[in-house]
Amino acid sequence: MKIVAVVAQKGGVGKTTVSQCLAVEALRQGIPTAMIDADPQRSAAEWGEQRQASDIDAPDVIPLGSKSLATVVADLRKRGAAFVVIDTPPHSAPAINAALDVSTGAVMVTRPNPMDVRALEATWRIVEKMKKPAAAIFTQTPPGTRARALVLAKVRLGELGIPNCPTPLTYTLSFPYAQAEALAVQEREPTSKARAEIAEVWSWLRRAEIC
């Protein structure tokens, strides 16, 4: 079973959105998939509840609550899950460590601006110690892969030796619109640029043996 911890020390970078998109992409590939919402804000869990209420297919989203991650993961394994995404809370090194303890890989999420990249450095210091496959994904990026902010951020990650996916997720209102309908962007807009970017990110993470 693949277990991917989606992590970021900084809030607002799109961590839950990435978690949702990865879970839905795995599901669309025919992989039995579940999400664990370890964030007390319960954004992913509420999204999952909206999907259930609207009779939208899995993934199941399990709020962690007071349970241990090891217990929830063991239960999902018994239920036949082959791919699990853990949406972690920001600003919590202990929660990130706990997720990394049970995971087989990690996806770090950041926007391409100096404050977020500095926060990513702190996240990387935690992830690197776990010695598991990991990479960063840039979200909410300006259009075009040559946008200066993105170029500078990629250079900085290169200097730090932080692996990162070559395909950024461009800023678009498609993501919040999809969430408002309890969908992932690839479900709401299956022919969009956003959907193509998610597919490229998924394929890259699979090749990197993170997902």
JSON list of N, CA and C in Angstrom, two decimals, residues 7-65:
[
{"chain": "A", "resi": 7, "resn": "VAL", "atom": "N", "xyz": [2.31, 17.57, 2.82]},
{"chain": "A", "resi": 7, "resn": "VAL", "atom": "CA", "xyz": [2.76, 18.38, 3.95]},
{"chain": "A", "resi": 7, "resn": "VAL", "atom": "C", "xyz": [3.15, 19.79, 3.53]},
{"chain": "A", "resi": 8, "resn": "ALA", "atom": "N", "xyz": [3.00, 20.71, 4.48]},
{"chain": "A", "resi": 8, "resn": "ALA", "atom": "CA", "xyz": [3.47, 22.09, 4.32]},
{"chain": "A", "resi": 8, "resn": "ALA", "atom": "C", "xyz": [3.43, 22.74, 5.69]},
{"chain": "A", "resi": 9, "resn": "GLN", "atom": "N", "xyz": [4.50, 23.43, 6.03]},
{"chain": "A", "resi": 9, "resn": "GLN", "atom": "CA", "xyz": [4.51, 24.17, 7.30]},
{"chain": "A", "resi": 9, "resn": "GLN", "atom": "C", "xyz": [3.64, 25.41, 7.22]},
{"chain": "A", "resi": 10, "resn": "LYS", "atom": "N", "xyz": [3.45, 25.93, 6.01]},
{"chain": "A", "resi": 10, "resn": "LYS", "atom": "CA", "xyz": [2.71, 27.18, 5.83]},
{"chain": "A", "resi": 10, "resn": "LYS", "atom": "C", "xyz": [1.28, 26.87, 5.38]},
{"chain": "A", "resi": 11, "resn": "GLY", "atom": "N", "xyz": [0.32, 27.60, 5.91]},
{"chain": "A", "resi": 11, "resn": "GLY", "atom": "CA", "xyz": [-1.06, 27.42, 5.50]},
{"chain": "A", "resi": 11, "resn": "GLY", "atom": "C", "xyz": [-1.36, 28.17, 4.21]},
{"chain": "A", "resi": 12, "resn": "GLY", "atom": "N", "xyz": [-2.45, 27.80, 3.57]},
{"chain": "A", "resi": 12, "resn": "GLY", "atom": "CA", "xyz": [-2.92, 28.52, 2.39]},
{"chain": "A", "resi": 12, "resn": "GLY", "atom": "C", "xyz": [-2.19, 28.22, 1.10]},
{"chain": "A", "resi": 13, "resn": "VAL", "atom": "N", "xyz": [-1.37, 27.18, 1.08]},
{"chain": "A", "resi": 13, "resn": "VAL", "atom": "CA", "xyz": [-0.57, 26.90, -0.11]},
{"chain": "A", "resi": 13, "resn": "VAL", "atom": "C", "xyz": [-1.27, 25.94, -1.07]},
{"chain": "A", "resi": 14, "resn": "GLY", "atom": "N", "xyz": [-2.42, 25.38, -0.66]},
{"chain": "A", "resi": 14, "resn": "GLY", "atom": "CA", "xyz": [-3.13, 24.45, -1.55]},
{"chain": "A", "resi": 14, "resn": "GLY", "atom": "C", "xyz": [-2.91, 23.00, -1.20]},
{"chain": "A", "resi": 15, "resn": "LYS", "atom": "N", "xyz": [-2.54, 22.73, 0.03]},
{"chain": "A", "resi": 15, "resn": "LYS", "atom": "CA", "xyz": [-2.23, 21.35, 0.45]},
{"chain": "A", "resi": 15, "resn": "LYS", "atom": "C", "xyz": [-3.45, 20.44, 0.35]},
{"chain": "A", "resi": 16, "resn": "THR", "atom": "N", "xyz": [-4.59, 20.91, 0.85]},
{"chain": "A", "resi": 16, "resn": "THR", "atom": "CA", "xyz": [-5.80, 20.09, 0.78]},
{"chain": "A", "resi": 16, "resn": "THR", "atom": "C", "xyz": [-6.25, 19.88, -0.66]},
{"chain": "A", "resi": 17, "resn": "THR", "atom": "N", "xyz": [-6.12, 20.92, -1.47]},
{"chain": "A", "resi": 17, "resn": "THR", "atom": "CA", "xyz": [-6.49, 20.79, -2.89]},
{"chain": "A", "resi": 17, "resn": "THR", "atom": "C", "xyz": [-5.63, 19.73, -3.57]},
{"chain": "A", "resi": 18, "resn": "VAL", "atom": "N", "xyz": [-4.33, 19.75, -3.32]},
{"chain": "A", "resi": 18, "resn": "VAL", "atom": "CA", "xyz": [-3.45, 18.74, -3.90]},
{"chain": "A", "resi": 18, "resn": "VAL", "atom": "C", "xyz": [-3.83, 17.35, -3.40]},
{"chain": "A", "resi": 19, "resn": "SER", "atom": "N", "xyz": [-4.11, 17.23, -2.11]},
{"chain": "A", "resi": 19, "resn": "SER", "atom": "CA", "xyz": [-4.51, 15.94, -1.55]},
{"chain": "A", "resi": 19, "resn": "SER", "atom": "C", "xyz": [-5.74, 15.40, -2.26]},
{"chain": "A", "resi": 20, "resn": "GLN", "atom": "N", "xyz": [-6.74, 16.25, -2.43]},
{"chain": "A", "resi": 20, "resn": "GLN", "atom": "CA", "xyz": [-7.97, 15.84, -3.09]},
{"chain": "A", "resi": 20, "resn": "GLN", "atom": "C", "xyz": [-7.71, 15.41, -4.53]},
{"chain": "A", "resi": 21, "resn": "CYS", "atom": "N", "xyz": [-6.92, 16.19, -5.24]},
{"chain": "A", "resi": 21, "resn": "CYS", "atom": "CA", "xyz": [-6.66, 15.88, -6.65]},
{"chain": "A", "resi": 21, "resn": "CYS", "atom": "C", "xyz": [-5.89, 14.58, -6.80]},
{"chain": "A", "resi": 22, "resn": "LEU", "atom": "N", "xyz": [-4.91, 14.32, -5.93]},
{"chain": "A", "resi": 22, "resn": "LEU", "atom": "CA", "xyz": [-4.15, 13.07, -6.01]},
{"chain": "A", "resi": 22, "resn": "LEU", "atom": "C", "xyz": [-5.05, 11.88, -5.70]},
{"chain": "A", "resi": 23, "resn": "ALA", "atom": "N", "xyz": [-5.92, 12.02, -4.70]},
{"chain": "A", "resi": 23, "resn": "ALA", "atom": "CA", "xyz": [-6.81, 10.93, -4.34]},
{"chain": "A", "resi": 23, "resn": "ALA", "atom": "C", "xyz": [-7.78, 10.62, -5.48]},
{"chain": "A", "resi": 24, "resn": "VAL", "atom": "N", "xyz": [-8.35, 11.64, -6.08]},
{"chain": "A", "resi": 24, "resn": "VAL", "atom": "CA", "xyz": [-9.28, 11.44, -7.19]},
{"chain": "A", "resi": 24, "resn": "VAL", "atom": "C", "xyz": [-8.56, 10.87, -8.41]},
{"chain": "A", "resi": 25, "resn": "GLU", "atom": "N", "xyz": [-7.35, 11.33, -8.65]},
{"chain": "A", "resi": 25, "resn": "GLU", "atom": "CA", "xyz": [-6.60, 10.81, -9.81]},
{"chain": "A", "resi": 25, "resn": "GLU", "atom": "C", "xyz": [-6.31, 9.33, -9.63]},
{"chain": "A", "resi": 26, "resn": "ALA", "atom": "N", "xyz": [-5.92, 8.94, -8.42]},
{"chain": "A", "resi": 26, "resn": "ALA", "atom": "CA", "xyz": [-5.68, 7.51, -8.17]},
{"chain": "A", "resi": 26, "resn": "ALA", "atom": "C", "xyz": [-6.96, 6.72, -8.36]},
{"chain": "A", "resi": 27, "resn": "LEU", "atom": "N", "xyz": [-8.05, 7.25, -7.88]},
{"chain": "A", "resi": 27, "resn": "LEU", "atom": "CA", "xyz": [-9.35, 6.57, -8.03]},
{"chain": "A", "resi": 27, "resn": "LEU", "atom": "C", "xyz": [-9.71, 6.40, -9.51]},
{"chain": "A", "resi": 28, "resn": "ARG", "atom": "N", "xyz": [-9.44, 7.42, -10.30]},
{"chain": "A", "resi": 28, "resn": "ARG", "atom": "CA", "xyz": [-9.75, 7.36, -11.73]},
{"chain": "A", "resi": 28, "resn": "ARG", "atom": "C", "xyz": [-8.86, 6.36, -12.46]},
{"chain": "A", "resi": 29, "resn": "GLN", "atom": "N", "xyz": [-7.72, 6.03, -11.84]},
{"chain": "A", "resi": 29, "resn": "GLN", "atom": "CA", "xyz": [-6.83, 5.01, -12.41]},
{"chain": "A", "resi": 29, "resn": "GLN", "atom": "C", "xyz": [-7.22, 3.61, -11.95]},
{"chain": "A", "resi": 30, "resn": "GLY", "atom": "N", "xyz": [-8.32, 3.51, -11.22]},
{"chain": "A", "resi": 30, "resn": "GLY", "atom": "CA", "xyz": [-8.79, 2.21, -10.76]},
{"chain": "A", "resi": 30, "resn": "GLY", "atom": "C", "xyz": [-8.12, 1.71, -9.49]},
{"chain": "A", "resi": 31, "resn": "ILE", "atom": "N", "xyz": [-7.47, 2.60, -8.76]},
{"chain": "A", "resi": 31, "resn": "ILE", "atom": "CA", "xyz": [-6.76, 2.21, -7.53]},
{"chain": "A", "resi": 31, "resn": "ILE", "atom": "C", "xyz": [-7.68, 2.44, -6.33]},
{"chain": "A", "resi": 32, "resn": "PRO", "atom": "N", "xyz": [-7.91, 1.43, -5.50]},
{"chain": "A", "resi": 32, "resn": "PRO", "atom": "CA", "xyz": [-8.72, 1.64, -4.29]},
{"chain": "A", "resi": 32, "resn": "PRO", "atom": "C", "xyz": [-8.06, 2.68, -3.39]},
{"chain": "A", "resi": 33, "resn": "THR", "atom": "N", "xyz": [-8.75, 3.78, -3.15]},
{"chain": "A", "resi": 33, "resn": "THR", "atom": "CA", "xyz": [-8.12, 4.96, -2.56]},
{"chain": "A", "resi": 33, "resn": "THR", "atom": "C", "xyz": [-8.93, 5.50, -1.38]},
{"chain": "A", "resi": 34, "resn": "ALA", "atom": "N", "xyz": [-8.20, 6.04, -0.41]},
{"chain": "A", "resi": 34, "resn": "ALA", "atom": "CA", "xyz": [-8.84, 6.73, 0.73]},
{"chain": "A", "resi": 34, "resn": "ALA", "atom": "C", "xyz": [-7.99, 7.92, 1.12]},
{"chain": "A", "resi": 35, "resn": "MET", "atom": "N", "xyz": [-8.62, 8.87, 1.81]},
{"chain": "A", "resi": 35, "resn": "MET", "atom": "CA", "xyz": [-7.91, 10.02, 2.36]},
{"chain": "A", "resi": 35, "resn": "MET", "atom": "C", "xyz": [-8.06, 10.00, 3.87]},
{"chain": "A", "resi": 36, "resn": "ILE", "atom": "N", "xyz": [-7.03, 10.46, 4.56]},
{"chain": "A", "resi": 36, "resn": "ILE", "atom": "CA", "xyz": [-7.11, 10.70, 6.00]},
{"chain": "A", "resi": 36, "resn": "ILE", "atom": "C", "xyz": [-6.94, 12.20, 6.21]},
{"chain": "A", "resi": 37, "resn": "ASP", "atom": "N", "xyz": [-7.93, 12.81, 6.85]},
{"chain": "A", "resi": 37, "resn": "ASP", "atom": "CA", "xyz": [-7.85, 14.24, 7.13]},
{"chain": "A", "resi": 37, "resn": "ASP", "atom": "C", "xyz": [-7.31, 14.42, 8.55]},
{"chain": "A", "resi": 38, "resn": "ALA", "atom": "N", "xyz": [-6.02, 14.76, 8.64]},
{"chain": "A", "resi": 38, "resn": "ALA", "atom": "CA", "xyz": [-5.37, 14.94, 9.94]},
{"chain": "A", "resi": 38, "resn": "ALA", "atom": "C", "xyz": [-5.38, 16.40, 10.38]},
{"chain": "A", "resi": 39, "resn": "ASP", "atom": "N", "xyz": [-6.03, 17.26, 9.60]},
{"chain": "A", "resi": 39, "resn": "ASP", "atom": "CA", "xyz": [-6.08, 18.69, 9.91]},
{"chain": "A", "resi": 39, "resn": "ASP", "atom": "C", "xyz": [-7.33, 18.98, 10.74]},
{"chain": "A", "resi": 40, "resn": "PRO", "atom": "N", "xyz": [-7.20, 19.58, 11.92]},
{"chain": "A", "resi": 40, "resn": "PRO", "atom": "CA", "xyz": [-8.36, 19.90, 12.75]},
{"chain": "A", "resi": 40, "resn": "PRO", "atom": "C", "xyz": [-9.40, 20.78, 12.05]},
{"chain": "A", "resi": 41, "resn": "GLN", "atom": "N", "xyz": [-9.00, 21.51, 11.00]},
{"chain": "A", "resi": 41, "resn": "GLN", "atom": "CA", "xyz": [-9.96, 22.34, 10.27]},
{"chain": "A", "resi": 41, "resn": "GLN", "atom": "C", "xyz": [-10.98, 21.50, 9.50]},
{"chain": "A", "resi": 42, "resn": "ARG", "atom": "N", "xyz": [-10.65, 20.22, 9.22]},
{"chain": "A", "resi": 42, "resn": "ARG", "atom": "CA", "xyz": [-11.56, 19.27, 8.60]},
{"chain": "A", "resi": 42, "resn": "ARG", "atom": "C", "xyz": [-12.03, 19.67, 7.20]},
{"chain": "A", "resi": 43, "resn": "SER", "atom": "N", "xyz": [-11.24, 20.42, 6.47]},
{"chain": "A", "resi": 43, "resn": "SER", "atom": "CA", "xyz": [-11.65, 20.83, 5.13]},
{"chain": "A", "resi": 43, "resn": "SER", "atom": "C", "xyz": [-11.84, 19.63, 4.21]},
{"chain": "A", "resi": 44, "resn": "ALA", "atom": "N", "xyz": [-10.90, 18.70, 4.25]},
{"chain": "A", "resi": 44, "resn": "ALA", "atom": "CA", "xyz": [-11.02, 17.51, 3.39]},
{"chain": "A", "resi": 44, "resn": "ALA", "atom": "C", "xyz": [-12.19, 16.64, 3.84]},
{"chain": "A", "resi": 45, "resn": "ALA", "atom": "N", "xyz": [-12.37, 16.50, 5.14]},
{"chain": "A", "resi": 45, "resn": "ALA", "atom": "CA", "xyz": [-13.46, 15.67, 5.65]},
{"chain": "A", "resi": 45, "resn": "ALA", "atom": "C", "xyz": [-14.82, 16.25, 5.24]},
{"chain": "A", "resi": 46, "resn": "GLU", "atom": "N", "xyz": [-14.96, 17.56, 5.31]},
{"chain": "A", "resi": 46, "resn": "GLU", "atom": "CA", "xyz": [-16.22, 18.19, 4.90]},
{"chain": "A", "resi": 46, "resn": "GLU", "atom": "C", "xyz": [-16.46, 18.00, 3.41]},
{"chain": "A", "resi": 47, "resn": "TRP", "atom": "N", "xyz": [-15.40, 18.09, 2.62]},
{"chain": "A", "resi": 47, "resn": "TRP", "atom": "CA", "xyz": [-15.49, 17.82, 1.18]},
{"chain": "A", "resi": 47, "resn": "TRP", "atom": "C", "xyz": [-15.97, 16.39, 0.94]},
{"chain": "A", "resi": 48, "resn": "GLY", "atom": "N", "xyz": [-15.41, 15.46, 1.71]},
{"chain": "A", "resi": 48, "resn": "GLY", "atom": "CA", "xyz": [-15.84, 14.07, 1.59]},
{"chain": "A", "resi": 48, "resn": "GLY", "atom": "C", "xyz": [-17.29, 13.87, 1.97]},
{"chain": "A", "resi": 49, "resn": "GLU", "atom": "N", "xyz": [-17.74, 14.56, 3.02]},
{"chain": "A", "resi": 49, "resn": "GLU", "atom": "CA", "xyz": [-19.14, 14.46, 3.44]},
{"chain": "A", "resi": 49, "resn": "GLU", "atom": "C", "xyz": [-20.07, 15.03, 2.38]},
{"chain": "A", "resi": 50, "resn": "GLN", "atom": "N", "xyz": [-19.65, 16.11, 1.72]},
{"chain": "A", "resi": 50, "resn": "GLN", "atom": "CA", "xyz": [-20.44, 16.68, 0.64]},
{"chain": "A", "resi": 50, "resn": "GLN", "atom": "C", "xyz": [-20.54, 15.70, -0.54]},
{"chain": "A", "resi": 51, "resn": "ARG", "atom": "N", "xyz": [-19.44, 14.99, -0.81]},
{"chain": "A", "resi": 51, "resn": "ARG", "atom": "CA", "xyz": [-19.46, 14.01, -1.90]},
{"chain": "A", "resi": 51, "resn": "ARG", "atom": "C", "xyz": [-20.44, 12.88, -1.56]},
{"chain": "A", "resi": 52, "resn": "GLN", "atom": "N", "xyz": [-20.40, 12.40, -0.34]},
{"chain": "A", "resi": 52, "resn": "GLN", "atom": "CA", "xyz": [-21.33, 11.34, 0.07]},
{"chain": "A", "resi": 52, "resn": "GLN", "atom": "C", "xyz": [-22.78, 11.80, -0.05]},
{"chain": "A", "resi": 53, "resn": "ALA", "atom": "N", "xyz": [-23.04, 13.02, 0.41]},
{"chain": "A", "resi": 53, "resn": "ALA", "atom": "CA", "xyz": [-24.40, 13.54, 0.36]},
{"chain": "A", "resi": 53, "resn": "ALA", "atom": "C", "xyz": [-24.90, 13.71, -1.08]},
{"chain": "A", "resi": 54, "resn": "SER", "atom": "N", "xyz": [-23.96, 13.93, -2.01]},
{"chain": "A", "resi": 54, "resn": "SER", "atom": "CA", "xyz": [-24.32, 14.12, -3.41]},
{"chain": "A", "resi": 54, "resn": "SER", "atom": "C", "xyz": [-24.18, 12.84, -4.23]},
{"chain": "A", "resi": 55, "resn": "ASP", "atom": "N", "xyz": [-23.93, 11.72, -3.54]},
{"chain": "A", "resi": 55, "resn": "ASP", "atom": "CA", "xyz": [-23.76, 10.42, -4.22]},
{"chain": "A", "resi": 55, "resn": "ASP", "atom": "C", "xyz": [-22.63, 10.43, -5.25]},
{"chain": "A", "resi": 56, "resn": "ILE", "atom": "N", "xyz": [-21.56, 11.14, -4.91]},
{"chain": "A", "resi": 56, "resn": "ILE", "atom": "CA", "xyz": [-20.38, 11.13, -5.77]},
{"chain": "A", "resi": 56, "resn": "ILE", "atom": "C", "xyz": [-19.47, 10.00, -5.30]},
{"chain": "A", "resi": 57, "resn": "ASP", "atom": "N", "xyz": [-18.84, 9.31, -6.24]},
{"chain": "A", "resi": 57, "resn": "ASP", "atom": "CA", "xyz": [-17.98, 8.18, -5.89]},
{"chain": "A", "resi": 57, "resn": "ASP", "atom": "C", "xyz": [-16.94, 8.55, -4.85]},
{"chain": "A", "resi": 58, "resn": "ALA", "atom": "N", "xyz": [-16.40, 7.49, -4.22]},
{"chain": "A", "resi": 58, "resn": "ALA", "atom": "CA", "xyz": [-15.27, 7.65, -3.30]},
{"chain": "A", "resi": 58, "resn": "ALA", "atom": "C", "xyz": [-14.23, 8.57, -3.96]},
{"chain": "A", "resi": 59, "resn": "PRO", "atom": "N", "xyz": [-13.16, 9.01, -3.30]},
{"chain": "A", "resi": 59, "resn": "PRO", "atom": "CA", "xyz": [-12.54, 8.34, -2.16]},
{"chain": "A", "resi": 59, "resn": "PRO", "atom": "C", "xyz": [-13.23, 8.61, -0.82]},
{"chain": "A", "resi": 60, "resn": "ASP", "atom": "N", "xyz": [-13.18, 7.60, 0.05]},
{"chain": "A", "resi": 60, "resn": "ASP", "atom": "CA", "xyz": [-13.59, 7.81, 1.43]},
{"chain": "A", "resi": 60, "resn": "ASP", "atom": "C", "xyz": [-12.61, 8.78, 2.07]},
{"chain": "A", "resi": 61, "resn": "VAL", "atom": "N", "xyz": [-13.14, 9.69, 2.88]},
{"chain": "A", "resi": 61, "resn": "VAL", "atom": "CA", "xyz": [-12.30, 10.63, 3.61]},
{"chain": "A", "resi": 61, "resn": "VAL", "atom": "C", "xyz": [-12.55, 10.41, 5.10]},
{"chain": "A", "resi": 62, "resn": "ILE", "atom": "N", "xyz": [-11.51, 9.99, 5.82]},
{"chain": "A", "resi": 62, "resn": "ILE", "atom": "CA", "xyz": [-11.63, 9.66, 7.23]},
{"chain": "A", "resi": 62, "resn": "ILE", "atom": "C", "xyz": [-11.02, 10.77, 8.08]},
{"chain": "A", "resi": 63, "resn": "PRO", "atom": "N", "xyz": [-11.83, 11.47, 8.88]},
{"chain": "A", "resi": 63, "resn": "PRO", "atom": "CA", "xyz": [-11.24, 12.46, 9.80]},
{"chain": "A", "resi": 63, "resn": "PRO", "atom": "C", "xyz": [-10.46, 11.74, 10.89]},
{"chain": "A", "resi": 64, "resn": "LEU", "atom": "N", "xyz": [-9.26, 12.21, 11.17]},
{"chain": "A", "resi": 64, "resn": "LEU", "atom": "CA", "xyz": [-8.41, 11.51, 12.14]},
{"chain": "A", "resi": 64, "resn": "LEU", "atom": "C", "xyz": [-8.96, 11.64, 13.56]},
{"chain": "A", "resi": 65, "resn": "GLY", "atom": "N", "xyz": [-9.38, 12.83, 13.93]},
{"chain": "A", "resi": 65, "resn": "GLY", "atom": "CA", "xyz": [-9.89, 13.03, 15.28]},
{"chain": "A", "resi": 65, "resn": "GLY", "atom": "C", "xyz": [-8.87, 12.63, 16.33]}
]
